[in-house]
Short mmCIF file of C-alpha atoms in Angstrom, two decimals:
data_model
loop_
_atom_site.label_atom_id
_atom_site.label_comp_id
_atom_site.label_asym_id
_atom_site.label_seq_id
_atom_site.Cartn_x
_atom_site.Cartn_y
_atom_site.Cartn_z
CA MET D 1 65.23 197.53 60.28
CA ALA D 2 68.77 196.41 60.96
CA GLU D 3 68.20 196.99 64.63
CA LEU D 4 65.18 194.77 64.51
CA ILE D 5 67.17 192.01 62.89
CA ARG D 6 70.04 192.31 65.29
CA ARG D 7 67.81 192.30 68.31
CA PRO D 8 67.50 188.82 69.63
CA GLU D 9 64.03 187.47 70.22
CA PRO D 10 63.30 187.33 73.90
CA MET D 11 61.24 184.10 73.64
CA GLN D 12 64.11 182.15 72.12
CA SER D 13 67.12 183.59 73.90
CA SER D 14 65.90 183.75 77.45
CA PRO D 15 66.22 180.52 79.30
CA ARG D 16 63.36 181.48 81.57
CA SER D 17 61.00 181.83 78.64
CA SER D 18 62.00 178.61 76.94
CA PRO D 19 59.03 176.41 76.00
CA ARG D 20 60.16 173.61 78.29
CA ASP D 21 60.59 175.88 81.24
CA ARG D 22 57.43 177.86 81.21
CA GLY D 23 55.15 176.48 78.53
CA SER D 24 54.59 173.17 80.09
CA ARG D 25 53.64 174.69 83.37
CA SER D 26 51.83 177.85 82.57
CA PRO D 27 48.45 177.84 80.87
CA ALA D 28 49.31 181.29 79.54
CA TYR D 29 51.53 179.66 76.93
CA PRO D 30 49.44 176.93 75.34
CA ARG D 31 51.65 174.47 73.54
CA GLN D 32 51.33 170.95 72.26
CA ASP D 33 51.86 168.58 75.06
CA SER D 34 54.18 165.75 74.17
CA SER D 35 54.55 164.38 77.63
CA GLY D 36 51.12 162.81 77.69
CA THR D 37 50.57 164.05 81.20
CA LEU D 38 47.40 165.65 82.35
CA LYS D 39 47.56 169.42 82.24
CA THR D 40 45.71 170.96 85.15
CA THR D 41 45.53 174.27 86.92
CA ILE D 42 44.65 174.50 90.54
CA SER D 43 42.95 177.76 91.44
CA LEU D 44 43.48 178.88 94.97
CA VAL D 45 41.22 181.87 95.47
CA PRO D 46 41.01 183.13 99.03
CA GLY D 47 37.63 182.49 100.54
CA LYS D 48 36.79 179.80 97.98
CA THR D 49 37.47 176.13 97.98
CA PRO D 50 40.41 175.20 95.75
CA SER D 51 39.33 173.80 92.40
CA VAL D 52 41.11 171.93 89.64
CA ILE D 53 40.70 173.33 86.14
CA HIS D 54 41.69 171.17 83.17
CA THR D 55 43.65 173.03 80.57
CA GLY D 56 44.83 172.13 77.09
CA SER D 57 42.86 170.62 74.24
CA PHE D 58 43.70 166.96 74.83
CA TYR D 59 45.02 164.97 77.60
CA LEU D 60 45.87 161.31 77.30
CA VAL D 61 47.61 162.04 74.00
CA LYS D 62 50.33 159.70 74.95
CA ASP D 63 52.76 158.21 72.53
CA ILE D 64 51.72 154.66 71.91
CA PRO D 65 54.53 152.29 72.82
CA ASP D 66 56.16 150.29 70.05
CA GLU D 67 54.34 147.09 69.42
CA ALA D 68 56.13 144.21 71.07
CA GLU D 69 57.11 141.16 69.06
CA ILE D 70 55.12 138.94 71.34
CA THR D 71 51.97 139.93 73.18
CA GLY D 72 49.15 138.15 74.90
CA SER D 73 47.20 138.16 71.67
CA THR D 74 49.76 136.10 69.75
CA ASN D 75 49.24 132.37 69.68
CA LEU D 76 51.85 131.39 72.24
CA LEU D 77 51.62 127.67 71.47
CA ASN D 78 52.54 128.42 67.87
CA TYR D 79 55.21 130.92 68.85
CA TYR D 80 57.05 128.48 71.11
CA ASN D 81 56.48 125.46 68.81
CA LEU D 82 54.39 123.66 71.39
CA GLU D 83 51.75 122.33 68.99
CA HIS D 84 53.30 118.89 69.18
CA SER D 85 53.01 118.88 72.97
CA TYR D 86 49.49 120.24 72.71
CA ASN D 87 48.43 117.45 70.37
CA ARG D 88 50.20 114.89 72.51
CA PHE D 89 48.58 115.87 75.78
CA LEU D 90 45.24 117.38 74.90
CA ASN D 91 44.07 115.42 71.89
CA LYS D 92 45.00 112.05 73.37
CA LYS D 93 43.75 110.76 76.68
CA VAL D 94 46.52 110.80 79.29
CA LYS D 95 46.33 107.89 81.72
CA GLU D 96 45.96 109.26 85.22
CA GLU D 97 47.94 106.66 87.14
CA LEU D 98 51.59 107.14 88.00
CA SER D 99 52.23 103.56 86.90
CA ALA D 100 51.30 104.62 83.37
CA PHE D 101 54.17 107.12 83.45
CA LEU D 102 56.62 104.64 85.01
CA PRO D 103 55.51 101.27 83.67
CA HIS D 104 58.80 99.51 84.48
CA LEU D 105 58.75 100.40 88.14
CA PRO D 106 57.88 97.43 90.38
CA GLY D 107 55.41 97.76 93.21
CA ASN D 108 52.15 99.57 93.71
CA ILE D 109 53.12 103.17 93.04
CA ASP D 110 49.61 104.49 92.44
CA SER D 111 48.76 104.83 96.13
CA PRO D 112 49.37 108.22 97.82
CA GLY D 113 52.90 108.66 99.12
CA ILE D 114 51.72 109.86 102.52
CA GLN D 115 50.41 106.38 103.30
CA ASP D 116 53.86 104.80 103.42
CA ASN D 117 55.95 107.93 104.04
CA SER D 118 57.37 107.81 100.53
CA SER D 119 56.23 111.26 99.42
CA LEU D 120 58.66 113.55 97.64
CA ARG D 121 57.38 116.48 99.68
CA SER D 122 58.69 114.86 102.84
CA LEU D 123 62.13 114.70 101.19
CA ILE D 124 62.08 118.47 100.82
CA GLU D 125 60.46 119.29 104.14
CA LYS D 126 62.60 116.86 106.13
CA ILE D 127 65.87 116.76 104.28
CA PRO D 128 67.62 113.45 104.86
CA ILE D 129 71.24 113.19 105.99
CA VAL D 130 73.49 113.89 103.03
CA ASN D 131 77.19 114.48 102.36
CA LYS D 132 78.15 111.49 104.45
CA GLU D 133 80.36 108.79 103.09
CA MET D 134 78.66 105.46 102.50
CA ASN D 135 80.95 102.56 103.23
CA GLN D 136 80.57 98.86 102.59
CA LEU D 137 79.20 96.96 105.56
CA SER D 138 81.61 94.91 107.59
CA GLY D 139 81.02 91.26 108.45
CA SER D 140 79.77 92.12 111.90
CA ALA D 141 77.44 94.79 110.53
CA LEU D 142 76.03 92.27 108.05
CA SER D 143 75.22 89.90 110.91
CA GLY D 144 72.48 92.35 111.78
CA PHE D 145 70.74 91.32 108.55
CA ARG D 146 70.65 87.62 109.39
CA LEU D 147 67.09 86.48 108.83
CA HIS D 148 64.96 83.60 110.02
CA PRO D 149 63.84 81.20 107.33
CA GLY D 150 60.21 81.17 106.28
CA PRO D 151 57.70 83.50 104.66
CA LEU D 152 56.89 86.94 105.98
CA PRO D 153 53.65 87.52 107.89
CA GLU D 154 50.80 88.43 105.56
CA GLN D 155 50.66 92.11 106.47
CA TYR D 156 54.27 92.56 105.33
CA GLN D 157 53.97 90.64 102.09
CA THR D 158 53.63 93.69 99.94
CA MET D 159 55.66 92.19 97.11
CA ASN D 160 53.26 89.27 96.68
CA GLN D 161 50.27 91.60 96.73
CA MET D 162 51.83 93.63 93.96
CA MET D 163 52.45 90.54 91.88
CA GLN D 164 48.84 89.44 92.20
CA LYS D 165 47.63 92.88 91.19
CA LYS D 166 49.95 92.92 88.23
CA ARG D 167 48.93 89.44 87.15
CA LYS D 168 45.28 90.43 87.23
CA HIS D 169 46.14 93.41 85.10
CA LYS D 170 48.12 91.24 82.71
CA LYS D 171 45.14 89.08 81.89
CA LYS D 172 43.52 92.12 80.40
CA ASN D 173 46.57 93.27 78.49
CA LYS D 174 48.45 90.31 77.12
CA ASP D 175 50.74 92.54 75.06
CA SER D 176 52.25 94.49 77.93
CA ASP D 177 54.87 92.16 79.37
CA LYS D 178 57.53 94.74 80.09
CA GLY D 179 57.57 93.87 83.76
CA SER D 180 60.41 92.58 85.84
CA ALA D 181 62.37 89.41 85.25
CA LEU D 182 60.43 87.51 87.90
CA GLN D 183 57.11 88.61 86.56
CA VAL D 184 58.25 87.57 83.14
CA ALA D 185 59.25 84.18 84.52
CA GLN D 186 55.91 83.81 86.26
CA THR D 187 53.95 84.82 83.27
CA ASP D 188 56.05 82.72 80.91
CA SER D 189 53.91 79.67 81.45
CA THR D 190 50.71 81.59 80.84
CA ALA D 191 52.25 83.43 77.94
CA ASP D 192 53.30 80.14 76.36
CA ASN D 193 49.75 78.91 76.60
CA SER D 194 48.44 82.10 75.13
CA LEU D 195 50.98 81.80 72.33
CA LYS D 196 49.98 78.23 71.66
CA GLU D 197 46.30 78.98 71.62
CA PRO D 198 46.28 81.27 68.63
CA GLU D 199 48.38 78.78 66.68
CA GLU D 200 45.86 76.03 67.37
CA LYS D 201 43.09 78.34 66.37
CA LYS D 202 44.92 79.15 63.15
CA ILE D 203 45.28 75.46 62.33
CA LYS D 204 41.59 74.91 63.05
CA ARG D 205 40.68 77.85 60.89
CA ALA D 206 42.92 76.56 58.13
CA LYS D 207 41.22 73.21 58.39
CA ARG D 208 37.85 74.89 58.18
CA ASP D 209 39.03 76.84 55.16
CA ASP D 210 40.26 73.66 53.55
CA GLU D 211 37.03 71.77 54.20
CA PRO D 212 34.80 73.69 51.78
CA LYS D 213 37.50 73.41 49.09
CA ASP D 214 37.49 69.62 49.48
CA LYS D 215 33.71 69.60 49.32
CA LYS D 216 33.80 71.69 46.16
CA LYS D 217 36.34 69.36 44.61
CA LYS D 218 34.17 66.37 45.40
CA LYS D 219 31.16 68.09 43.88
CA LYS D 220 33.12 68.92 40.72
CA ASP D 221 34.32 65.36 40.41
CA LYS D 222 30.77 64.13 40.77
CA LYS D 223 29.62 66.50 38.08
CA LYS D 224 32.39 65.38 35.75
CA LYS D 225 31.47 61.80 36.34
CA LYS D 226 27.87 62.61 35.59
CA LYS D 227 28.88 64.43 32.41
CA HIS D 228 30.90 61.56 31.15
CA SER D 229 28.35 59.00 32.16
CA PRO D 230 26.34 57.51 29.30
CA ASP D 231 23.07 58.73 30.84
CA THR D 232 23.89 62.36 30.10
CA THR D 233 24.97 61.85 26.50
CA THR D 234 22.48 62.04 23.69
CA ALA D 235 21.94 59.57 21.07
CA ASN D 236 24.29 61.47 18.75
CA GLY D 237 27.03 61.26 21.28
CA THR D 238 26.97 65.01 22.12
CA GLU D 239 26.88 66.14 25.71
CA ILE D 240 23.92 67.98 27.12
CA ALA D 241 24.88 71.35 28.43
CA THR D 242 23.90 71.66 32.03
CA MET B 1 70.94 117.36 78.48
CA ALA B 2 69.34 113.98 77.97
CA GLU B 3 72.63 112.08 78.40
CA LYS B 4 73.11 113.04 82.02
CA PHE B 5 69.56 112.01 82.80
CA GLU B 6 70.07 108.73 81.00
CA ALA B 7 73.03 107.86 83.22
CA LEU B 8 71.01 108.65 86.34
CA GLU B 9 68.03 106.73 85.02
CA GLN B 10 70.14 103.65 84.37
CA GLN B 11 71.67 103.85 87.82
CA LEU B 12 68.29 104.25 89.46
CA GLU B 13 66.91 101.31 87.52
CA LEU B 14 69.79 99.14 88.69
CA PHE B 15 69.15 100.23 92.25
CA ILE B 16 65.43 99.55 92.03
CA GLU B 17 66.01 96.13 90.48
CA ASN B 18 68.46 95.20 93.23
CA THR B 19 65.98 96.32 95.89
CA ARG B 20 63.18 94.39 94.22
CA GLN B 21 65.28 91.22 94.21
CA MET B 22 66.06 91.77 97.88
CA GLY B 23 62.36 92.03 98.56
CA ILE B 24 61.74 88.70 96.88
CA ILE B 25 64.54 87.00 98.84
CA VAL B 26 63.24 88.41 102.11
CA SER B 27 59.55 87.71 101.49
CA ASP B 28 60.14 83.94 101.67
CA PHE B 29 63.57 83.64 103.20
CA GLN B 30 65.61 80.46 102.83
CA PRO B 31 68.76 79.87 104.91
CA GLN B 32 70.90 79.42 101.78
CA GLY B 33 69.80 82.88 100.64
CA GLN B 34 71.75 84.67 103.38
CA ASN B 35 74.92 85.05 101.31
CA VAL B 36 72.95 86.37 98.35
CA LEU B 37 71.16 88.81 100.63
CA ASN B 38 74.48 90.03 102.04
CA GLN B 39 75.77 90.55 98.52
CA LYS B 40 72.65 92.47 97.61
CA ILE B 41 73.09 94.73 100.64
CA GLN B 42 76.67 95.49 99.60
CA THR B 43 75.50 96.15 96.04
CA MET B 44 72.90 98.51 97.44
CA VAL B 45 75.60 100.57 99.18
CA THR B 46 77.73 100.62 96.01
CA GLU B 47 74.81 101.74 93.89
CA MET B 48 73.85 104.45 96.35
CA ASN B 49 77.41 105.75 96.09
CA GLU B 50 77.15 105.69 92.31
CA ILE B 51 73.92 107.67 92.41
CA ASP B 52 75.53 110.15 94.79
CA LYS B 53 78.41 110.65 92.34
CA LEU B 54 75.95 111.65 89.62
CA ARG B 55 74.68 114.49 91.83
CA THR B 56 77.32 116.87 90.48
CA GLN B 57 76.09 116.40 86.91
CA ILE B 58 72.55 117.36 87.77
CA GLN B 59 72.77 120.77 89.36
CA ASP B 60 70.81 123.16 87.17
CA VAL B 61 67.57 121.24 86.92
CA HIS B 62 64.44 123.03 88.02
CA VAL B 63 61.32 121.04 88.74
CA PRO B 64 58.03 122.76 89.62
CA MET B 65 56.90 121.87 93.12
CA GLU B 66 53.42 121.05 91.85
CA VAL B 67 54.85 118.09 89.94
CA PHE B 68 55.82 116.53 93.27
CA ASP B 69 52.22 116.82 94.44
CA TYR B 70 51.03 114.89 91.42
CA ILE B 71 53.59 112.14 92.00
CA ASP B 72 52.81 111.99 95.73
CA GLN B 73 49.14 111.51 94.90
CA GLY B 74 50.03 108.59 92.62
CA GLN B 75 49.10 110.57 89.54
CA ASN B 76 50.78 110.81 86.18
CA PRO B 77 53.02 113.93 86.13
CA ASN B 78 52.10 114.36 82.48
CA LEU B 79 48.76 115.56 83.82
CA TYR B 80 50.58 118.59 85.23
CA THR B 81 51.95 119.41 81.77
CA LYS B 82 48.50 118.90 80.32
CA ASN B 83 46.89 121.20 82.90
CA CYS B 84 49.59 123.84 82.35
CA LEU B 85 48.99 123.76 78.61
CA GLU B 86 45.25 124.03 79.13
CA LYS B 87 45.65 126.96 81.51
CA ALA B 88 48.12 128.73 79.22
CA LEU B 89 45.82 128.28 76.25
CA ALA B 90 42.78 129.54 78.17
CA LYS B 91 44.71 132.58 79.44
CA ASN B 92 46.12 133.25 75.98
CA GLU B 93 42.62 133.16 74.50
CA ARG B 94 41.27 135.43 77.22
CA VAL B 95 44.01 138.03 76.71
CA LYS B 96 43.57 137.90 72.97
CA GLY B 97 39.84 138.43 73.46
CA LYS B 98 40.54 141.46 75.64
CA THR B 99 42.99 143.05 73.23
CA ASP B 100 40.72 142.41 70.27
CA ASN B 101 37.79 143.94 72.12
CA LEU B 102 39.83 146.97 73.15
CA LYS B 103 40.94 147.50 69.55
CA ARG B 104 37.34 147.27 68.40
CA PHE B 105 36.27 149.64 71.16
CA LYS B 106 38.96 152.15 70.15
CA ALA B 107 37.84 152.08 66.52
CA MET B 108 34.19 152.53 67.51
CA LEU B 109 35.03 155.31 69.93
CA LEU B 110 36.95 157.20 67.26
CA VAL B 111 34.01 156.89 64.86
CA GLU B 112 31.50 158.06 67.41
CA LEU B 113 33.70 160.88 68.69
CA SER B 114 34.23 162.07 65.12
CA LYS B 115 30.49 162.30 64.74
CA VAL B 116 29.96 164.30 67.92
CA PHE B 117 33.19 166.33 68.03
CA PRO B 118 34.31 166.56 64.39
CA SER B 119 36.62 169.57 64.74
CA GLU B 120 38.29 168.32 67.91
CA MET B 121 38.82 164.93 66.44
CA GLU B 122 40.41 166.47 63.38
CA MET B 123 42.80 168.30 65.64
CA TYR B 124 43.45 165.11 67.54
CA ARG B 125 44.18 163.19 64.36
CA ALA B 126 46.51 165.91 63.12
CA LEU B 127 48.30 165.83 66.42
CA LYS B 128 48.65 162.09 66.36
CA GLN B 129 49.78 161.96 62.74
CA GLY B 130 52.76 164.09 63.59
CA ARG B 131 53.80 161.49 66.13
CA GLY B 132 53.28 158.18 64.52
CA PRO B 133 50.65 155.52 64.39
CA THR B 134 47.42 156.03 66.30
#
């Protein structure tokens, strides 16, 4: 008995027979597979084609990974507090023009940048000269900017074209006068008129409102006169209720 | 973050305003306007230098390239944000739909497998219980 106790168990002591070493490889020692890998045996019998035999009760018994805090099924707009942006952009209609994004910018900015070589892409693709000191122009250099008096030919009068476009737009929206100083100056006269007009209208309306009151007063006076007139009184001197 | 942009914005606005005024002077040029024009040109150089100085403050700003396409097409760049939000929401909904369907499929599969292979499924459940959530 004592001998039996003292004798070490071969399965536990021998490193060759350890469950990791042999059990996971040999189908002769069926054990629970914790690796989640597919247990297979390939039989190589001479004269026969090699075949794969699945062993073990279950394969694909993989440990499920811990659930992540954020997955594709969580509402990401809620998670990143983007509901405000969502409501701002998707519930309201966003104006498509660039001028709606930059209302203070002068000029027609809604046309494609490729037309006048003002695209931002071209800035990246053809990087302009940078890291060069910019100095004030000397008197002789400024002489190169001496201009002839008179207006520009029509095809170059882009500024005037913009103004006209903006003015047309302004007629529709009287409220939006956030434009440039010149535009403001140009529209001042029209704006003054538009400011005066409502005032006149108000006065007219007030007059109209006053008119019926006057008429009512006159009617009341007439009635009073009638009441106090001797024709309406009875013989006893009492008034007839009308 | 917003302060550094504000400084650049102000400087750009000054530059644009100066350029706009130059455009007006040039569009119908009068001889007495030459001095003013010269001044404006000098101001332009000064303002460009000022903008260049602000370059150091704005180094770690990343702008998606697609935004440039919107601006180059004369479109509101807010449309890009809107489209991104729409895409993200649609993708989010699609993924949620997939995960929900897979969960439902798993539950149904377990039910059906338990009907057909009751003993095996019991073994499977016992095995899984020892490990954690199924």
